[in-house]
Each structure stands twice: as C-alpha cells, then as structure tokens.
Short mmCIF file of N, CA and C in Angstrom, two decimals:
data_model
loop_
_atom_site.label_atom_id
_atom_site.label_comp_id
_atom_site.label_asym_id
_atom_site.label_seq_id
_atom_site.Cartn_x
_atom_site.Cartn_y
_atom_site.Cartn_z
N ALA A 1 -22.31 -25.89 44.45
CA ALA A 1 -22.69 -24.51 44.21
C ALA A 1 -22.86 -23.74 45.51
N VAL A 2 -23.17 -24.43 46.59
CA VAL A 2 -23.44 -23.73 47.85
C VAL A 2 -22.34 -23.91 48.88
N ALA A 3 -21.23 -24.52 48.51
CA ALA A 3 -20.14 -24.73 49.47
C ALA A 3 -19.57 -23.39 49.90
N LYS A 4 -19.24 -23.28 51.18
CA LYS A 4 -18.67 -22.04 51.71
C LYS A 4 -17.39 -21.65 50.97
N GLU A 5 -16.61 -22.66 50.55
CA GLU A 5 -15.36 -22.38 49.87
C GLU A 5 -15.57 -21.69 48.53
N ASN A 6 -16.76 -21.81 47.98
CA ASN A 6 -17.06 -21.22 46.67
C ASN A 6 -17.79 -19.89 46.77
N GLN A 7 -17.88 -19.30 47.94
CA GLN A 7 -18.62 -18.05 48.12
C GLN A 7 -17.69 -16.86 48.03
N PRO A 8 -18.05 -15.71 47.52
CA PRO A 8 -19.32 -15.48 46.84
C PRO A 8 -19.32 -16.17 45.49
N ASN A 9 -20.46 -16.66 45.10
CA ASN A 9 -20.55 -17.50 43.92
C ASN A 9 -21.53 -16.91 42.92
N GLN A 10 -21.05 -16.51 41.80
CA GLN A 10 -21.90 -15.97 40.75
C GLN A 10 -22.20 -17.00 39.66
N TYR A 11 -21.60 -18.17 39.76
CA TYR A 11 -21.65 -19.11 38.65
C TYR A 11 -22.38 -20.41 38.94
N PHE A 12 -23.15 -20.47 40.03
CA PHE A 12 -23.79 -21.74 40.35
C PHE A 12 -24.79 -22.15 39.28
N GLY A 13 -25.39 -21.19 38.61
CA GLY A 13 -26.32 -21.52 37.52
C GLY A 13 -25.63 -22.25 36.38
N LEU A 14 -24.38 -21.88 36.11
CA LEU A 14 -23.62 -22.55 35.07
C LEU A 14 -23.37 -24.01 35.46
N ALA A 15 -23.05 -24.24 36.73
CA ALA A 15 -22.82 -25.60 37.20
C ALA A 15 -24.10 -26.43 37.11
N ILE A 16 -25.21 -25.86 37.51
CA ILE A 16 -26.48 -26.59 37.45
C ILE A 16 -26.86 -26.86 35.99
N GLY A 17 -26.68 -25.87 35.13
CA GLY A 17 -26.95 -26.08 33.71
C GLY A 17 -26.06 -27.16 33.11
N GLY A 18 -24.80 -27.19 33.54
CA GLY A 18 -23.89 -28.23 33.06
C GLY A 18 -24.33 -29.61 33.48
N VAL A 19 -24.84 -29.73 34.70
CA VAL A 19 -25.35 -31.02 35.17
C VAL A 19 -26.53 -31.47 34.31
N ILE A 20 -27.43 -30.55 34.02
CA ILE A 20 -28.59 -30.90 33.19
C ILE A 20 -28.14 -31.29 31.78
N PHE A 21 -27.21 -30.54 31.23
CA PHE A 21 -26.69 -30.85 29.89
C PHE A 21 -26.06 -32.23 29.86
N ALA A 22 -25.19 -32.49 30.83
CA ALA A 22 -24.51 -33.79 30.89
C ALA A 22 -25.52 -34.91 31.10
N GLY A 23 -26.45 -34.71 32.01
CA GLY A 23 -27.44 -35.74 32.31
C GLY A 23 -28.42 -35.98 31.19
N ALA A 24 -28.87 -34.91 30.54
CA ALA A 24 -29.88 -35.06 29.49
C ALA A 24 -29.32 -35.84 28.31
N TYR A 25 -28.10 -35.53 27.89
CA TYR A 25 -27.53 -36.28 26.78
C TYR A 25 -27.04 -37.65 27.21
N GLY A 26 -26.54 -37.75 28.43
CA GLY A 26 -26.03 -39.04 28.89
C GLY A 26 -27.12 -40.03 29.24
N ALA A 27 -28.12 -39.58 30.00
CA ALA A 27 -29.15 -40.50 30.49
C ALA A 27 -30.52 -40.24 29.90
N GLY A 28 -30.63 -39.29 29.00
CA GLY A 28 -31.92 -38.96 28.41
C GLY A 28 -32.60 -40.14 27.74
N ALA A 29 -31.80 -41.00 27.11
CA ALA A 29 -32.38 -42.17 26.44
C ALA A 29 -32.95 -43.17 27.44
N VAL A 30 -32.47 -43.12 28.69
CA VAL A 30 -32.93 -44.05 29.71
C VAL A 30 -34.17 -43.52 30.41
N CYS A 31 -34.16 -42.24 30.79
CA CYS A 31 -35.24 -41.71 31.63
C CYS A 31 -35.95 -40.50 31.03
N GLY A 32 -35.60 -40.11 29.84
CA GLY A 32 -36.24 -38.96 29.24
C GLY A 32 -35.66 -37.63 29.71
N GLY A 33 -34.62 -37.68 30.50
CA GLY A 33 -33.98 -36.45 30.96
C GLY A 33 -34.71 -35.75 32.10
N CYS A 34 -35.58 -36.45 32.79
CA CYS A 34 -36.28 -35.85 33.94
C CYS A 34 -35.50 -36.15 35.21
N PHE A 35 -34.89 -35.11 35.77
CA PHE A 35 -34.09 -35.28 36.99
C PHE A 35 -34.68 -34.50 38.15
N ASN A 36 -35.83 -33.93 37.96
CA ASN A 36 -36.44 -33.02 38.91
C ASN A 36 -37.89 -33.44 39.11
N PRO A 37 -38.34 -33.66 40.34
CA PRO A 37 -39.73 -34.08 40.56
C PRO A 37 -40.75 -33.11 39.97
N ALA A 38 -40.45 -31.83 39.99
CA ALA A 38 -41.39 -30.85 39.43
C ALA A 38 -41.52 -31.04 37.92
N VAL A 39 -40.42 -31.34 37.24
CA VAL A 39 -40.47 -31.58 35.80
C VAL A 39 -41.22 -32.88 35.52
N THR A 40 -40.92 -33.91 36.28
CA THR A 40 -41.60 -35.19 36.09
C THR A 40 -43.11 -35.03 36.23
N LEU A 41 -43.55 -34.42 37.32
CA LEU A 41 -44.99 -34.24 37.53
C LEU A 41 -45.58 -33.26 36.52
N GLY A 42 -44.83 -32.21 36.20
CA GLY A 42 -45.31 -31.23 35.23
C GLY A 42 -45.53 -31.81 33.85
N LEU A 43 -44.72 -32.80 33.49
CA LEU A 43 -44.90 -33.45 32.19
C LEU A 43 -45.95 -34.55 32.23
N ASP A 44 -46.09 -35.23 33.35
CA ASP A 44 -47.00 -36.37 33.43
C ASP A 44 -48.44 -36.00 33.79
N LEU A 45 -48.64 -35.12 34.73
CA LEU A 45 -50.00 -34.82 35.20
C LEU A 45 -50.93 -34.26 34.12
N PRO A 46 -50.49 -33.37 33.26
CA PRO A 46 -51.40 -32.86 32.24
C PRO A 46 -51.85 -33.92 31.23
N HIS A 47 -51.18 -35.04 31.19
CA HIS A 47 -51.48 -36.07 30.20
C HIS A 47 -52.20 -37.28 30.79
N LEU A 48 -52.88 -37.11 31.90
CA LEU A 48 -53.55 -38.25 32.55
C LEU A 48 -54.58 -38.92 31.64
N ASN A 49 -55.21 -38.16 30.76
CA ASN A 49 -56.23 -38.73 29.87
C ASN A 49 -55.62 -39.54 28.73
N HIS A 50 -54.35 -39.31 28.41
CA HIS A 50 -53.76 -39.91 27.23
C HIS A 50 -52.86 -41.11 27.50
N PHE A 51 -52.33 -41.21 28.68
CA PHE A 51 -51.51 -42.38 29.00
C PHE A 51 -51.49 -42.60 30.50
N ASN A 52 -51.01 -43.73 30.90
CA ASN A 52 -51.00 -44.11 32.30
C ASN A 52 -49.66 -43.73 32.93
N PRO A 53 -49.63 -42.70 33.76
CA PRO A 53 -48.35 -42.28 34.35
C PRO A 53 -47.96 -43.12 35.57
N LYS A 54 -47.99 -44.44 35.41
CA LYS A 54 -47.70 -45.33 36.54
C LYS A 54 -46.26 -45.20 37.04
N TRP A 55 -45.36 -44.70 36.19
CA TRP A 55 -43.97 -44.59 36.58
C TRP A 55 -43.67 -43.30 37.33
N SER A 56 -44.54 -42.32 37.25
CA SER A 56 -44.27 -41.02 37.88
C SER A 56 -43.96 -41.11 39.37
N PRO A 57 -44.77 -41.82 40.17
CA PRO A 57 -44.43 -41.90 41.60
C PRO A 57 -43.06 -42.52 41.86
N LEU A 58 -42.69 -43.53 41.08
CA LEU A 58 -41.38 -44.17 41.26
C LEU A 58 -40.26 -43.20 40.87
N TYR A 59 -40.44 -42.49 39.76
CA TYR A 59 -39.44 -41.49 39.35
C TYR A 59 -39.26 -40.45 40.44
N VAL A 60 -40.39 -39.90 40.94
CA VAL A 60 -40.32 -38.86 41.98
C VAL A 60 -39.65 -39.40 43.23
N LEU A 61 -39.98 -40.61 43.63
CA LEU A 61 -39.36 -41.22 44.81
C LEU A 61 -37.85 -41.37 44.61
N CYS A 62 -37.44 -41.85 43.46
CA CYS A 62 -36.00 -42.00 43.18
C CYS A 62 -35.30 -40.65 43.13
N GLN A 63 -35.94 -39.63 42.56
CA GLN A 63 -35.34 -38.30 42.50
C GLN A 63 -35.17 -37.71 43.89
N LEU A 64 -36.17 -37.89 44.75
CA LEU A 64 -36.06 -37.39 46.12
C LEU A 64 -35.01 -38.16 46.92
N ALA A 65 -34.95 -39.48 46.71
CA ALA A 65 -33.92 -40.28 47.37
C ALA A 65 -32.53 -39.85 46.89
N GLY A 66 -32.39 -39.56 45.61
CA GLY A 66 -31.12 -39.07 45.07
C GLY A 66 -30.72 -37.75 45.70
N GLY A 67 -31.68 -36.86 45.89
CA GLY A 67 -31.41 -35.59 46.54
C GLY A 67 -30.95 -35.77 47.98
N ALA A 68 -31.60 -36.68 48.70
CA ALA A 68 -31.21 -36.95 50.09
C ALA A 68 -29.81 -37.57 50.14
N LEU A 69 -29.53 -38.49 49.23
CA LEU A 69 -28.20 -39.10 49.16
C LEU A 69 -27.14 -38.04 48.84
N ALA A 70 -27.44 -37.14 47.91
CA ALA A 70 -26.50 -36.07 47.56
C ALA A 70 -26.22 -35.17 48.76
N ALA A 71 -27.25 -34.86 49.55
CA ALA A 71 -27.06 -34.03 50.75
C ALA A 71 -26.14 -34.74 51.75
N GLY A 72 -26.31 -36.04 51.90
CA GLY A 72 -25.45 -36.80 52.80
C GLY A 72 -24.01 -36.84 52.32
N VAL A 73 -23.81 -37.04 51.03
CA VAL A 73 -22.46 -37.07 50.47
C VAL A 73 -21.82 -35.68 50.58
N PHE A 74 -22.60 -34.63 50.35
CA PHE A 74 -22.09 -33.26 50.52
C PHE A 74 -21.56 -33.07 51.93
N ARG A 75 -22.30 -33.57 52.89
CA ARG A 75 -21.88 -33.44 54.29
C ARG A 75 -20.57 -34.19 54.56
N LEU A 76 -20.41 -35.35 53.92
CA LEU A 76 -19.18 -36.12 54.08
C LEU A 76 -17.98 -35.44 53.41
N VAL A 77 -18.20 -34.96 52.20
CA VAL A 77 -17.11 -34.38 51.43
C VAL A 77 -16.73 -32.99 51.93
N ARG A 78 -17.71 -32.23 52.39
CA ARG A 78 -17.47 -30.85 52.81
C ARG A 78 -17.89 -30.64 54.27
N SER A 79 -17.34 -31.46 55.16
CA SER A 79 -17.71 -31.37 56.57
C SER A 79 -17.36 -30.02 57.17
N SER A 80 -16.38 -29.31 56.61
CA SER A 80 -16.00 -28.00 57.14
C SER A 80 -17.11 -26.97 56.96
N ASN A 81 -18.07 -27.25 56.10
CA ASN A 81 -19.20 -26.34 55.91
C ASN A 81 -20.17 -26.39 57.08
N PHE A 82 -20.00 -27.36 57.95
CA PHE A 82 -20.93 -27.53 59.06
C PHE A 82 -20.29 -27.23 60.40
N THR A 83 -19.20 -26.50 60.37
CA THR A 83 -18.51 -26.09 61.59
C THR A 83 -17.95 -24.69 61.39
N GLU A 84 -17.68 -24.02 62.46
CA GLU A 84 -17.11 -22.67 62.38
C GLU A 84 -15.61 -22.71 62.14
N LEU A 85 -15.00 -23.86 62.40
CA LEU A 85 -13.56 -23.99 62.23
C LEU A 85 -13.21 -24.12 60.75
N LYS A 86 -12.20 -23.40 60.33
CA LYS A 86 -11.70 -23.53 58.96
C LYS A 86 -10.62 -24.60 58.98
N LYS A 87 -10.88 -25.71 58.31
CA LYS A 87 -9.90 -26.80 58.33
C LYS A 87 -9.77 -27.41 56.95
N GLU A 88 -8.66 -28.06 56.74
CA GLU A 88 -8.39 -28.75 55.48
C GLU A 88 -9.32 -29.97 55.37
N PRO A 89 -9.69 -30.35 54.16
CA PRO A 89 -10.51 -31.56 54.00
C PRO A 89 -9.77 -32.79 54.54
N ALA A 90 -10.50 -33.67 55.18
CA ALA A 90 -9.93 -34.92 55.68
C ALA A 90 -9.51 -35.80 54.50
N GLU A 91 -8.59 -36.70 54.76
CA GLU A 91 -8.11 -37.59 53.69
C GLU A 91 -9.26 -38.41 53.11
N GLY A 92 -10.16 -38.87 53.97
CA GLY A 92 -11.31 -39.64 53.48
C GLY A 92 -12.20 -38.81 52.56
N ALA A 93 -12.38 -37.54 52.88
CA ALA A 93 -13.18 -36.65 52.03
C ALA A 93 -12.50 -36.44 50.69
N ARG A 94 -11.18 -36.33 50.70
CA ARG A 94 -10.44 -36.16 49.44
C ARG A 94 -10.59 -37.39 48.55
N ILE A 95 -10.44 -38.57 49.14
CA ILE A 95 -10.54 -39.80 48.37
C ILE A 95 -11.97 -40.01 47.87
N LEU A 96 -12.96 -39.74 48.73
CA LEU A 96 -14.36 -39.84 48.31
C LEU A 96 -14.64 -38.87 47.16
N SER A 97 -14.09 -37.68 47.26
CA SER A 97 -14.26 -36.68 46.21
C SER A 97 -13.70 -37.18 44.88
N GLU A 98 -12.52 -37.76 44.91
CA GLU A 98 -11.91 -38.30 43.68
C GLU A 98 -12.73 -39.46 43.14
N PHE A 99 -13.22 -40.32 44.03
CA PHE A 99 -14.06 -41.44 43.59
C PHE A 99 -15.33 -40.93 42.92
N LEU A 100 -16.01 -39.98 43.56
CA LEU A 100 -17.27 -39.46 43.00
C LEU A 100 -17.06 -38.80 41.64
N GLY A 101 -16.03 -37.98 41.54
CA GLY A 101 -15.76 -37.31 40.27
C GLY A 101 -15.44 -38.30 39.17
N THR A 102 -14.61 -39.29 39.49
CA THR A 102 -14.24 -40.30 38.50
C THR A 102 -15.45 -41.14 38.12
N PHE A 103 -16.26 -41.52 39.11
CA PHE A 103 -17.45 -42.32 38.84
C PHE A 103 -18.40 -41.57 37.92
N MET A 104 -18.66 -40.30 38.21
CA MET A 104 -19.60 -39.53 37.38
C MET A 104 -19.05 -39.33 35.97
N LEU A 105 -17.76 -39.14 35.85
CA LEU A 105 -17.15 -38.99 34.53
C LEU A 105 -17.29 -40.28 33.72
N VAL A 106 -16.94 -41.41 34.34
CA VAL A 106 -17.04 -42.70 33.65
C VAL A 106 -18.50 -43.03 33.33
N LEU A 107 -19.41 -42.75 34.25
CA LEU A 107 -20.83 -42.98 34.00
C LEU A 107 -21.32 -42.15 32.82
N THR A 108 -20.93 -40.89 32.78
CA THR A 108 -21.36 -40.02 31.68
C THR A 108 -20.80 -40.51 30.34
N VAL A 109 -19.54 -40.90 30.33
CA VAL A 109 -18.95 -41.44 29.10
C VAL A 109 -19.70 -42.70 28.67
N GLY A 110 -19.91 -43.61 29.62
CA GLY A 110 -20.60 -44.86 29.29
C GLY A 110 -22.01 -44.66 28.78
N LEU A 111 -22.77 -43.78 29.42
CA LEU A 111 -24.14 -43.54 28.98
C LEU A 111 -24.18 -42.89 27.60
N ASN A 112 -23.26 -41.98 27.34
CA ASN A 112 -23.20 -41.35 26.02
C ASN A 112 -22.84 -42.35 24.93
N VAL A 113 -21.92 -43.26 25.23
CA VAL A 113 -21.53 -44.27 24.25
C VAL A 113 -22.69 -45.21 23.99
N LEU A 114 -23.33 -45.69 25.06
CA LEU A 114 -24.45 -46.63 24.89
C LEU A 114 -25.63 -46.01 24.14
N ALA A 115 -25.88 -44.72 24.42
CA ALA A 115 -27.00 -44.05 23.76
C ALA A 115 -26.64 -43.51 22.39
N LYS A 116 -25.37 -43.65 22.00
CA LYS A 116 -24.89 -43.10 20.73
C LYS A 116 -25.26 -41.62 20.62
N SER A 117 -25.00 -40.90 21.69
CA SER A 117 -25.37 -39.49 21.79
C SER A 117 -24.66 -38.66 20.72
N PRO A 118 -25.40 -37.77 20.06
CA PRO A 118 -24.77 -36.89 19.07
C PRO A 118 -23.94 -35.78 19.72
N ALA A 119 -24.10 -35.58 20.99
CA ALA A 119 -23.38 -34.51 21.69
C ALA A 119 -22.58 -35.07 22.86
N GLY A 120 -22.04 -36.27 22.69
CA GLY A 120 -21.30 -36.93 23.76
C GLY A 120 -20.15 -36.10 24.29
N ALA A 121 -19.39 -35.51 23.41
CA ALA A 121 -18.23 -34.72 23.86
C ALA A 121 -18.66 -33.55 24.72
N TYR A 122 -19.75 -32.89 24.37
CA TYR A 122 -20.23 -31.76 25.15
C TYR A 122 -20.78 -32.21 26.50
N SER A 123 -21.48 -33.33 26.47
CA SER A 123 -22.04 -33.88 27.70
C SER A 123 -20.93 -34.29 28.67
N ILE A 124 -19.91 -34.93 28.14
CA ILE A 124 -18.78 -35.37 28.97
C ILE A 124 -18.04 -34.16 29.51
N ALA A 125 -17.83 -33.16 28.66
CA ALA A 125 -17.15 -31.93 29.11
C ALA A 125 -17.97 -31.22 30.19
N ALA A 126 -19.28 -31.19 30.03
CA ALA A 126 -20.15 -30.54 31.03
C ALA A 126 -20.06 -31.30 32.35
N SER A 127 -20.05 -32.63 32.30
CA SER A 127 -19.93 -33.43 33.51
C SER A 127 -18.61 -33.15 34.22
N LEU A 128 -17.53 -33.13 33.45
CA LEU A 128 -16.21 -32.86 34.02
C LEU A 128 -16.15 -31.46 34.62
N MET A 129 -16.71 -30.47 33.91
CA MET A 129 -16.73 -29.10 34.42
C MET A 129 -17.44 -29.04 35.77
N CYS A 130 -18.57 -29.71 35.87
CA CYS A 130 -19.33 -29.68 37.12
C CYS A 130 -18.58 -30.36 38.26
N MET A 131 -17.93 -31.48 37.97
CA MET A 131 -17.19 -32.19 39.01
C MET A 131 -15.97 -31.38 39.47
N VAL A 132 -15.28 -30.76 38.53
CA VAL A 132 -14.13 -29.92 38.91
C VAL A 132 -14.60 -28.75 39.75
N TYR A 133 -15.68 -28.13 39.33
CA TYR A 133 -16.23 -26.99 40.05
C TYR A 133 -16.67 -27.40 41.47
N ALA A 134 -17.33 -28.54 41.57
CA ALA A 134 -17.87 -28.97 42.86
C ALA A 134 -16.80 -29.52 43.81
N LEU A 135 -15.80 -30.20 43.28
CA LEU A 135 -14.88 -30.94 44.13
C LEU A 135 -13.43 -30.47 44.06
N GLY A 136 -13.15 -29.51 43.21
CA GLY A 136 -11.78 -29.04 43.03
C GLY A 136 -11.13 -28.54 44.31
N SER A 137 -11.88 -27.82 45.13
CA SER A 137 -11.29 -27.30 46.36
C SER A 137 -11.16 -28.36 47.45
N VAL A 138 -11.70 -29.54 47.22
CA VAL A 138 -11.56 -30.63 48.19
C VAL A 138 -10.32 -31.47 47.88
N SER A 139 -10.23 -31.94 46.63
CA SER A 139 -9.16 -32.89 46.30
C SER A 139 -8.23 -32.41 45.19
N GLY A 140 -8.58 -31.36 44.52
CA GLY A 140 -7.82 -30.94 43.35
C GLY A 140 -8.46 -31.41 42.06
N ALA A 141 -9.46 -32.27 42.17
CA ALA A 141 -10.26 -32.74 41.03
C ALA A 141 -9.40 -33.35 39.92
N HIS A 142 -8.62 -34.37 40.25
CA HIS A 142 -7.80 -35.03 39.23
C HIS A 142 -8.65 -35.97 38.38
N PHE A 143 -9.38 -36.88 39.01
CA PHE A 143 -10.29 -37.82 38.36
C PHE A 143 -9.62 -38.67 37.29
N ASN A 144 -8.30 -38.82 37.39
CA ASN A 144 -7.57 -39.54 36.36
C ASN A 144 -6.19 -39.88 36.96
N PRO A 145 -5.83 -41.16 36.98
CA PRO A 145 -4.52 -41.52 37.55
C PRO A 145 -3.35 -40.81 36.86
N ALA A 146 -3.45 -40.56 35.56
CA ALA A 146 -2.37 -39.88 34.85
C ALA A 146 -2.22 -38.44 35.34
N VAL A 147 -3.33 -37.79 35.62
CA VAL A 147 -3.27 -36.42 36.14
C VAL A 147 -2.65 -36.43 37.54
N THR A 148 -3.07 -37.38 38.37
CA THR A 148 -2.50 -37.48 39.71
C THR A 148 -0.99 -37.69 39.65
N LEU A 149 -0.54 -38.57 38.78
CA LEU A 149 0.88 -38.83 38.64
C LEU A 149 1.61 -37.57 38.16
N ALA A 150 1.04 -36.87 37.21
CA ALA A 150 1.67 -35.64 36.70
C ALA A 150 1.78 -34.59 37.80
N VAL A 151 0.73 -34.45 38.61
CA VAL A 151 0.76 -33.48 39.72
C VAL A 151 1.82 -33.89 40.73
N LEU A 152 1.89 -35.16 41.05
CA LEU A 152 2.89 -35.64 42.01
C LEU A 152 4.31 -35.41 41.50
N LEU A 153 4.58 -35.80 40.27
CA LEU A 153 5.93 -35.71 39.72
C LEU A 153 6.36 -34.27 39.45
N SER A 154 5.41 -33.40 39.15
CA SER A 154 5.76 -32.00 38.86
C SER A 154 6.16 -31.24 40.13
N GLY A 155 5.67 -31.71 41.28
CA GLY A 155 5.96 -31.03 42.53
C GLY A 155 5.23 -29.71 42.70
N ARG A 156 4.25 -29.45 41.86
CA ARG A 156 3.53 -28.17 41.89
C ARG A 156 2.47 -28.11 42.97
N ALA A 157 2.15 -29.24 43.56
CA ALA A 157 1.17 -29.28 44.65
C ALA A 157 1.88 -29.86 45.87
N PRO A 158 2.36 -29.01 46.77
CA PRO A 158 3.14 -29.50 47.91
C PRO A 158 2.38 -30.49 48.79
N ASP A 159 1.05 -30.42 48.79
CA ASP A 159 0.30 -31.34 49.64
C ASP A 159 0.07 -32.70 48.97
N MET A 160 0.51 -32.87 47.71
CA MET A 160 0.36 -34.15 47.02
C MET A 160 1.54 -35.03 47.37
N THR A 161 1.29 -35.95 48.30
CA THR A 161 2.32 -36.88 48.75
C THR A 161 2.15 -38.21 48.00
N LEU A 162 3.12 -39.06 48.08
CA LEU A 162 3.02 -40.38 47.45
C LEU A 162 1.85 -41.15 48.03
N LYS A 163 1.65 -41.05 49.33
CA LYS A 163 0.53 -41.74 50.00
C LYS A 163 -0.81 -41.22 49.48
N ARG A 164 -0.94 -39.90 49.38
CA ARG A 164 -2.19 -39.33 48.87
C ARG A 164 -2.42 -39.71 47.42
N ALA A 165 -1.37 -39.67 46.61
CA ALA A 165 -1.49 -40.05 45.20
C ALA A 165 -1.94 -41.50 45.08
N ALA A 166 -1.40 -42.38 45.92
CA ALA A 166 -1.82 -43.78 45.90
C ALA A 166 -3.29 -43.91 46.26
N GLY A 167 -3.76 -43.11 47.19
CA GLY A 167 -5.18 -43.12 47.57
C GLY A 167 -6.07 -42.64 46.44
N TYR A 168 -5.62 -41.67 45.69
CA TYR A 168 -6.39 -41.14 44.57
C TYR A 168 -6.49 -42.13 43.42
N VAL A 169 -5.40 -42.89 43.23
CA VAL A 169 -5.37 -43.86 42.12
C VAL A 169 -6.20 -45.06 42.49
#
C-alpha cells in the first residue's frame, strides 16, 4: 500500500481490508482473527476478571515480530523504494515476490479448507487481490506456473524470458 510505485494511492484501505477478510476466514479458527496487537489487547484486557489472558503477550509478540519480518521483506522486494534511483526490480526480488504471493495463496487455500470456511472462495479471492496489488509491479504477480507459461508463450510481456519463467516456476 505504501510502495512508491503505487503512488498516488487511493485504494490502500481496500488492500488492508482484503488482508483482514482473507486472514479472518482463513486463520480465524486458529487464532480468532486477531492480527493486530491493539485488537488483541483490546479484546483481552477488559476481560481480566473472567478468564486468564495468558496468551495475549505471546500473540502480541508474534504480531510485532510478523510486522518486523514484513518490513524486512518489503525492503528486499522493493529496494528501489529506498533509493533515489528509479530501477527495475532485481531478479531475486522478482522471484521472492512470486514465492511470497504463491505461498500466501496456498496458505489461504489450505487454511480455508482445513477450517471448512463458509466463505473460502471470498477469502482466497481477497488474498489473491492483495498479493496482486502488492507485488504486481515487481514480478507481474503470476503466482501460478500455468499463468507464467501463458505469459511466456503469448509474448505479451517482452521482459518474460525463458530463464525468468523458469525462476518463477
């Protein structure tokens, strides 16, 4: 949502909402859908008299660690955001981008299937929307070997070489 390539950006709220939608239906059965330390503490602290919130500190620690990890990955995938030079994404950033998008898509599908989510299709679509939005300008956001092959064979993306396609697959 904050990448320079996406500025000016009027739609970052949609991307954030999509992440919450995908995560809540996908992982809600595992963690209750709390992905934000403020939400975790806001739900747990008022109930100190009724139950033991022993898990709250661990949840908050994991959420903060996840945020730090995300910031580091952002720096790897979008290194051009940290320099004045306008440059194409490095091949490693493109491959990492494809890996992350594919991983999140597969994770969301798996969590929805395991949880027998009633809104699995919407959750999966929201996850895919967010990954395309976040990583599309880095790698093209294929996240699927069949899509990569179609892009390569169609010739519609001049920068899609056989070597790059092999890296994406």
